[in-house]
């Protein structure tokens, strides 16, 4: 039997101090003591199709809320506050407010104008909690934004809720190019995706919305 | 002496320094290793307690860095962040303030890592292990430097057992040794940055 020299003893102990905990960790994973994380359960909601007649003048819509999804943990919805006609900067546009209230989730809101004569413009200033919209972003960390400006195929905002009381309001302007004629239908596809852990299960909710502005009077 | 002989001697002196330093502090090295890697295990177990992990780790978000085009940039970023922020400032220089602080930094980091790795799927879990070993060992050595620095000005007799040495001389010596040890720390962190970048791009988020 070979006696352990101090040198060999030090090497052995150092290696053991690394290998034993990591081996135990691996063994616990393989045996299920540290189980695999649960795969997120995906829920895709039925597409909500909202049709709005194109007003002939600026109008405020009151209480026009469409709740896309809500449960005990989150509430994701859509508000259409107003239609503006002949704005000096933007022409004709429909204001859309997408909102999220919830906890510890990742949120993605995507906007895709389908027709060639409309574009989406995300109000980036709102995402910085200006005085006119002081609680637009509460306990949320923005991780991505695309669509400030116009003429793009897809606009999106992605954010992470960092607390149990998080909220996000996204204001977008859906601008129409047929300013004078008013003779075209416009279609916008929106998708909300919220991923969160409700304490027991990882959930991913996908809520598609189609918003149509039709050639008709309200 | 021919050139090869000079190189061999320099190499032996170079390696000899590390061996000598780590041997003299083998007990502390073993304790730090057990502390660190044991805490990863504890973190993984604690993550099973409901409510301990309040936010699920998401590795699938789009990120500028997590693409094959940016592997080099990712390596450089990870290396410099780990070396300067995690290693030097948090782990080593905290020991300069108080010699026990590196233990707590090491403990906290390892617990978080353990909780994080427990949330990965099994293929991701095992793919991440080499990074944990390399980076973890680098931080253990960084903590060793920090503890030695802290002891050198506080209690030189503990830092250099059996030697009668003044605080100033002990501190200078610990600083010199620390600078040389950081070459080893940097080497380990550089290799771990490469492993981590490749793992992130091709395994964890691919």
PDB file of C-alpha atoms in Angstrom, chain B residues 24-197:
ATOM      1  CA  UNK B  24       1.136  26.189   1.277  1.00  0.00           C
ATOM      2  CA  UNK B  25      -2.535  27.039   1.230  1.00  0.00           C
ATOM      3  CA  UNK B  26      -3.886  23.628   0.353  1.00  0.00           C
ATOM      4  CA  UNK B  27      -6.209  23.498   3.372  1.00  0.00           C
ATOM      5  CA  UNK B  28      -7.761  26.855   2.499  1.00  0.00           C
ATOM      6  CA  UNK B  29      -8.002  25.815  -1.147  1.00  0.00           C
ATOM      7  CA  UNK B  30      -9.804  22.604  -0.235  1.00  0.00           C
ATOM      8  CA  UNK B  31     -12.137  24.473   2.139  1.00  0.00           C
ATOM      9  CA  UNK B  32     -12.960  27.084  -0.515  1.00  0.00           C
ATOM     10  CA  UNK B  33     -13.564  24.395  -3.114  1.00  0.00           C
ATOM     11  CA  UNK B  34     -15.880  22.495  -0.796  1.00  0.00           C
ATOM     12  CA  UNK B  35     -17.610  25.747   0.098  1.00  0.00           C
ATOM     13  CA  UNK B  36     -18.087  26.725  -3.506  1.00  0.00           C
ATOM     14  CA  UNK B  37     -19.043  23.489  -5.165  1.00  0.00           C
ATOM     15  CA  UNK B  38     -20.986  22.352  -2.143  1.00  0.00           C
ATOM     16  CA  UNK B  39     -22.999  25.571  -2.321  1.00  0.00           C
ATOM     17  CA  UNK B  40     -23.852  24.853  -5.945  1.00  0.00           C
ATOM     18  CA  UNK B  41     -25.297  21.547  -4.778  1.00  0.00           C
ATOM     19  CA  UNK B  42     -27.173  23.263  -1.944  1.00  0.00           C
ATOM     20  CA  UNK B  43     -28.485  25.928  -4.347  1.00  0.00           C
ATOM     21  CA  UNK B  44     -29.781  23.217  -6.650  1.00  0.00           C
ATOM     22  CA  UNK B  45     -31.592  21.545  -3.765  1.00  0.00           C
ATOM     23  CA  UNK B  46     -32.965  24.815  -2.375  1.00  0.00           C
ATOM     24  CA  UNK B  47     -34.424  25.586  -5.805  1.00  0.00           C
ATOM     25  CA  UNK B  48     -36.814  22.661  -5.270  1.00  0.00           C
ATOM     26  CA  UNK B  49     -38.498  24.509  -2.407  1.00  0.00           C
ATOM     27  CA  UNK B  50     -41.677  26.112  -3.751  1.00  0.00           C
ATOM     28  CA  UNK B  51     -41.300  29.853  -3.905  1.00  0.00           C
ATOM     29  CA  UNK B  52     -37.515  29.876  -3.609  1.00  0.00           C
ATOM     30  CA  UNK B  53     -37.069  30.601  -7.287  1.00  0.00           C
ATOM     31  CA  UNK B  54     -39.504  33.392  -8.037  1.00  0.00           C
ATOM     32  CA  UNK B  55     -38.670  33.923 -11.649  1.00  0.00           C
ATOM     33  CA  UNK B  56     -38.140  31.259 -14.194  1.00  0.00           C
ATOM     34  CA  UNK B  57     -34.899  31.444 -16.075  1.00  0.00           C
ATOM     35  CA  UNK B  58     -35.465  32.049 -19.739  1.00  0.00           C
ATOM     36  CA  UNK B  59     -32.652  31.307 -22.110  1.00  0.00           C
ATOM     37  CA  UNK B  60     -34.630  31.659 -25.295  1.00  0.00           C
ATOM     38  CA  UNK B  61     -35.029  35.399 -25.497  1.00  0.00           C
ATOM     39  CA  UNK B  62     -33.477  37.013 -28.463  1.00  0.00           C
ATOM     40  CA  UNK B  63     -30.250  38.666 -27.594  1.00  0.00           C
ATOM     41  CA  UNK B  64     -27.670  40.447 -29.643  1.00  0.00           C
ATOM     42  CA  UNK B  65     -24.945  38.306 -28.183  1.00  0.00           C
ATOM     43  CA  UNK B  66     -26.425  34.856 -28.471  1.00  0.00           C
ATOM     44  CA  UNK B  67     -25.750  34.245 -32.128  1.00  0.00           C
ATOM     45  CA  UNK B  68     -23.030  32.359 -33.911  1.00  0.00           C
ATOM     46  CA  UNK B  69     -21.949  35.584 -35.606  1.00  0.00           C
ATOM     47  CA  UNK B  70     -21.044  37.089 -32.258  1.00  0.00           C
ATOM     48  CA  UNK B  71     -19.197  34.237 -30.583  1.00  0.00           C
ATOM     49  CA  UNK B  72     -15.924  36.159 -30.495  1.00  0.00           C
ATOM     50  CA  UNK B  73     -17.572  39.255 -29.035  1.00  0.00           C
ATOM     51  CA  UNK B  74     -19.398  37.051 -26.553  1.00  0.00           C
ATOM     52  CA  UNK B  75     -16.148  35.409 -25.459  1.00  0.00           C
ATOM     53  CA  UNK B  76     -14.448  38.755 -24.950  1.00  0.00           C
ATOM     54  CA  UNK B  77     -17.402  40.212 -23.068  1.00  0.00           C
ATOM     55  CA  UNK B  78     -17.786  37.217 -20.784  1.00  0.00           C
ATOM     56  CA  UNK B  79     -14.042  37.087 -20.143  1.00  0.00           C
ATOM     57  CA  UNK B  80     -13.655  40.720 -19.208  1.00  0.00           C
ATOM     58  CA  UNK B  81     -16.804  40.811 -17.091  1.00  0.00           C
ATOM     59  CA  UNK B  82     -15.836  37.661 -15.210  1.00  0.00           C
ATOM     60  CA  UNK B  83     -12.239  38.738 -14.722  1.00  0.00           C
ATOM     61  CA  UNK B  84     -12.735  42.355 -13.749  1.00  0.00           C
ATOM     62  CA  UNK B  85     -16.152  42.547 -12.124  1.00  0.00           C
ATOM     63  CA  UNK B  86     -16.794  39.084 -10.721  1.00  0.00           C
ATOM     64  CA  UNK B  87     -13.234  38.040 -10.058  1.00  0.00           C
ATOM     65  CA  UNK B  88     -11.242  41.111  -9.214  1.00  0.00           C
ATOM     66  CA  UNK B  89     -13.715  43.519  -7.683  1.00  0.00           C
ATOM     67  CA  UNK B  90     -16.277  41.263  -6.093  1.00  0.00           C
ATOM     68  CA  UNK B  91     -14.187  38.296  -5.048  1.00  0.00           C
ATOM     69  CA  UNK B  92     -10.579  39.408  -4.568  1.00  0.00           C
ATOM     70  CA  UNK B  93     -10.787  43.047  -3.555  1.00  0.00           C
ATOM     71  CA  UNK B  94     -13.594  42.304  -1.103  1.00  0.00           C
ATOM     72  CA  UNK B  95     -11.031  40.189   0.736  1.00  0.00           C
ATOM     73  CA  UNK B  96      -8.752  43.189   0.908  1.00  0.00           C
ATOM     74  CA  UNK B  97     -11.448  44.939   2.938  1.00  0.00           C
ATOM     75  CA  UNK B  98     -12.116  41.947   5.184  1.00  0.00           C
ATOM     76  CA  UNK B  99     -10.631  38.522   4.652  1.00  0.00           C
ATOM     77  CA  UNK B 100     -13.919  36.614   5.215  1.00  0.00           C
ATOM     78  CA  UNK B 101     -15.838  38.512   2.548  1.00  0.00           C
ATOM     79  CA  UNK B 102     -14.630  36.333  -0.355  1.00  0.00           C
ATOM     80  CA  UNK B 103     -16.246  33.361   1.404  1.00  0.00           C
ATOM     81  CA  UNK B 104     -19.632  35.113   1.314  1.00  0.00           C
ATOM     82  CA  UNK B 105     -19.207  36.263  -2.270  1.00  0.00           C
ATOM     83  CA  UNK B 106     -18.321  32.729  -3.280  1.00  0.00           C
ATOM     84  CA  UNK B 107     -21.224  31.304  -1.289  1.00  0.00           C
ATOM     85  CA  UNK B 108     -23.761  33.711  -2.777  1.00  0.00           C
ATOM     86  CA  UNK B 109     -22.598  33.165  -6.335  1.00  0.00           C
ATOM     87  CA  UNK B 110     -22.565  29.393  -5.955  1.00  0.00           C
ATOM     88  CA  UNK B 111     -26.069  29.313  -4.455  1.00  0.00           C
ATOM     89  CA  UNK B 112     -27.393  31.358  -7.370  1.00  0.00           C
ATOM     90  CA  UNK B 113     -25.617  29.125  -9.858  1.00  0.00           C
ATOM     91  CA  UNK B 114     -27.021  26.032  -8.215  1.00  0.00           C
ATOM     92  CA  UNK B 115     -30.532  27.465  -8.343  1.00  0.00           C
ATOM     93  CA  UNK B 116     -29.997  28.436 -11.964  1.00  0.00           C
ATOM     94  CA  UNK B 117     -28.606  25.113 -13.145  1.00  0.00           C
ATOM     95  CA  UNK B 118     -31.477  23.264 -11.475  1.00  0.00           C
ATOM     96  CA  UNK B 119     -33.853  25.069 -13.841  1.00  0.00           C
ATOM     97  CA  UNK B 120     -32.119  23.801 -16.948  1.00  0.00           C
ATOM     98  CA  UNK B 121     -33.207  20.746 -18.859  1.00  0.00           C
ATOM     99  CA  UNK B 122     -30.878  17.741 -18.515  1.00  0.00           C
ATOM    100  CA  UNK B 123     -28.943  18.272 -21.790  1.00  0.00           C
ATOM    101  CA  UNK B 124     -28.453  21.934 -20.901  1.00  0.00           C
ATOM    102  CA  UNK B 125     -27.551  20.974 -17.340  1.00  0.00           C
ATOM    103  CA  UNK B 126     -24.720  18.679 -18.369  1.00  0.00           C
ATOM    104  CA  UNK B 127     -23.554  21.020 -21.113  1.00  0.00           C
ATOM    105  CA  UNK B 128     -23.175  23.803 -18.557  1.00  0.00           C
ATOM    106  CA  UNK B 129     -21.145  21.759 -16.064  1.00  0.00           C
ATOM    107  CA  UNK B 130     -17.697  22.286 -17.678  1.00  0.00           C
ATOM    108  CA  UNK B 131     -18.240  26.042 -17.510  1.00  0.00           C
ATOM    109  CA  UNK B 132     -19.154  25.752 -13.854  1.00  0.00           C
ATOM    110  CA  UNK B 133     -16.000  23.790 -13.074  1.00  0.00           C
ATOM    111  CA  UNK B 134     -13.578  26.059 -14.912  1.00  0.00           C
ATOM    112  CA  UNK B 135     -15.148  29.326 -13.871  1.00  0.00           C
ATOM    113  CA  UNK B 136     -15.763  28.105 -10.356  1.00  0.00           C
ATOM    114  CA  UNK B 137     -12.163  27.086  -9.857  1.00  0.00           C
ATOM    115  CA  UNK B 138     -11.024  30.467 -11.162  1.00  0.00           C
ATOM    116  CA  UNK B 139     -13.203  32.204  -8.589  1.00  0.00           C
ATOM    117  CA  UNK B 140     -11.923  29.895  -5.840  1.00  0.00           C
ATOM    118  CA  UNK B 141      -8.363  30.932  -6.645  1.00  0.00           C
ATOM    119  CA  UNK B 142      -9.470  34.569  -6.829  1.00  0.00           C
ATOM    120  CA  UNK B 143     -11.019  34.146  -3.389  1.00  0.00           C
ATOM    121  CA  UNK B 144      -7.798  32.581  -2.151  1.00  0.00           C
ATOM    122  CA  UNK B 145      -5.917  35.680  -3.313  1.00  0.00           C
ATOM    123  CA  UNK B 146      -8.488  37.888  -1.601  1.00  0.00           C
ATOM    124  CA  UNK B 147      -8.273  36.021   1.687  1.00  0.00           C
ATOM    125  CA  UNK B 148      -4.460  36.146   1.615  1.00  0.00           C
ATOM    126  CA  UNK B 149      -4.507  39.873   0.900  1.00  0.00           C
ATOM    127  CA  UNK B 150      -6.941  40.486   3.721  1.00  0.00           C
ATOM    128  CA  UNK B 151      -4.968  38.421   6.196  1.00  0.00           C
ATOM    129  CA  UNK B 152      -1.650  39.981   5.165  1.00  0.00           C
ATOM    130  CA  UNK B 153      -2.513  43.384   6.601  1.00  0.00           C
ATOM    131  CA  UNK B 154      -4.754  42.137   9.404  1.00  0.00           C
ATOM    132  CA  UNK B 155      -2.790  39.174  10.752  1.00  0.00           C
ATOM    133  CA  UNK B 156       0.432  38.519   8.798  1.00  0.00           C
ATOM    134  CA  UNK B 157       1.249  35.494  10.965  1.00  0.00           C
ATOM    135  CA  UNK B 158      -1.885  33.769   9.638  1.00  0.00           C
ATOM    136  CA  UNK B 159      -1.060  34.621   6.040  1.00  0.00           C
ATOM    137  CA  UNK B 160       2.574  33.500   6.288  1.00  0.00           C
ATOM    138  CA  UNK B 161       2.682  30.882   9.001  1.00  0.00           C
ATOM    139  CA  UNK B 162       6.004  30.379  10.702  1.00  0.00           C
ATOM    140  CA  UNK B 163       7.503  33.580   9.343  1.00  0.00           C
ATOM    141  CA  UNK B 164       8.215  36.761  11.219  1.00  0.00           C
ATOM    142  CA  UNK B 165       7.115  39.389   8.783  1.00  0.00           C
ATOM    143  CA  UNK B 166       5.847  42.940   9.095  1.00  0.00           C
ATOM    144  CA  UNK B 167       2.401  43.956   7.889  1.00  0.00           C
ATOM    145  CA  UNK B 168       3.867  46.071   5.115  1.00  0.00           C
ATOM    146  CA  UNK B 169       6.147  43.319   3.870  1.00  0.00           C
ATOM    147  CA  UNK B 170       3.343  40.736   4.149  1.00  0.00           C
ATOM    148  CA  UNK B 171       0.982  42.951   2.183  1.00  0.00           C
ATOM    149  CA  UNK B 172       3.541  43.604  -0.545  1.00  0.00           C
ATOM    150  CA  UNK B 173       4.307  39.931  -0.822  1.00  0.00           C
ATOM    151  CA  UNK B 174       0.603  39.025  -0.936  1.00  0.00           C
ATOM    152  CA  UNK B 175       0.101  41.643  -3.641  1.00  0.00           C
ATOM    153  CA  UNK B 176       2.979  40.297  -5.744  1.00  0.00           C
ATOM    154  CA  UNK B 177       1.758  36.762  -5.352  1.00  0.00           C
ATOM    155  CA  UNK B 178      -1.777  37.865  -6.130  1.00  0.00           C
ATOM    156  CA  UNK B 179      -0.756  39.510  -9.373  1.00  0.00           C
ATOM    157  CA  UNK B 180       1.027  36.352 -10.491  1.00  0.00           C
ATOM    158  CA  UNK B 181      -1.886  34.171  -9.447  1.00  0.00           C
ATOM    159  CA  UNK B 182      -4.207  36.318 -11.477  1.00  0.00           C
ATOM    160  CA  UNK B 183      -2.411  35.112 -14.581  1.00  0.00           C
ATOM    161  CA  UNK B 184      -3.732  31.637 -13.707  1.00  0.00           C
ATOM    162  CA  UNK B 185      -7.162  33.063 -12.882  1.00  0.00           C
ATOM    163  CA  UNK B 186      -7.244  34.917 -16.208  1.00  0.00           C
ATOM    164  CA  UNK B 187      -6.208  31.789 -18.074  1.00  0.00           C
ATOM    165  CA  UNK B 188      -8.939  29.726 -16.463  1.00  0.00           C
ATOM    166  CA  UNK B 189     -11.547  32.433 -17.060  1.00  0.00           C
ATOM    167  CA  UNK B 190     -10.518  32.788 -20.691  1.00  0.00           C
ATOM    168  CA  UNK B 191     -10.930  29.085 -21.327  1.00  0.00           C
ATOM    169  CA  UNK B 192     -14.226  29.066 -19.434  1.00  0.00           C
ATOM    170  CA  UNK B 193     -15.410  32.069 -21.466  1.00  0.00           C
ATOM    171  CA  UNK B 194     -14.800  30.139 -24.675  1.00  0.00           C
ATOM    172  CA  UNK B 195     -16.588  27.076 -23.306  1.00  0.00           C
ATOM    173  CA  UNK B 196     -19.459  29.216 -22.003  1.00  0.00           C
ATOM    174  CA  UNK B 197     -19.868  31.141 -25.250  1.00  0.00           C
TER     175      UNK B 197
END
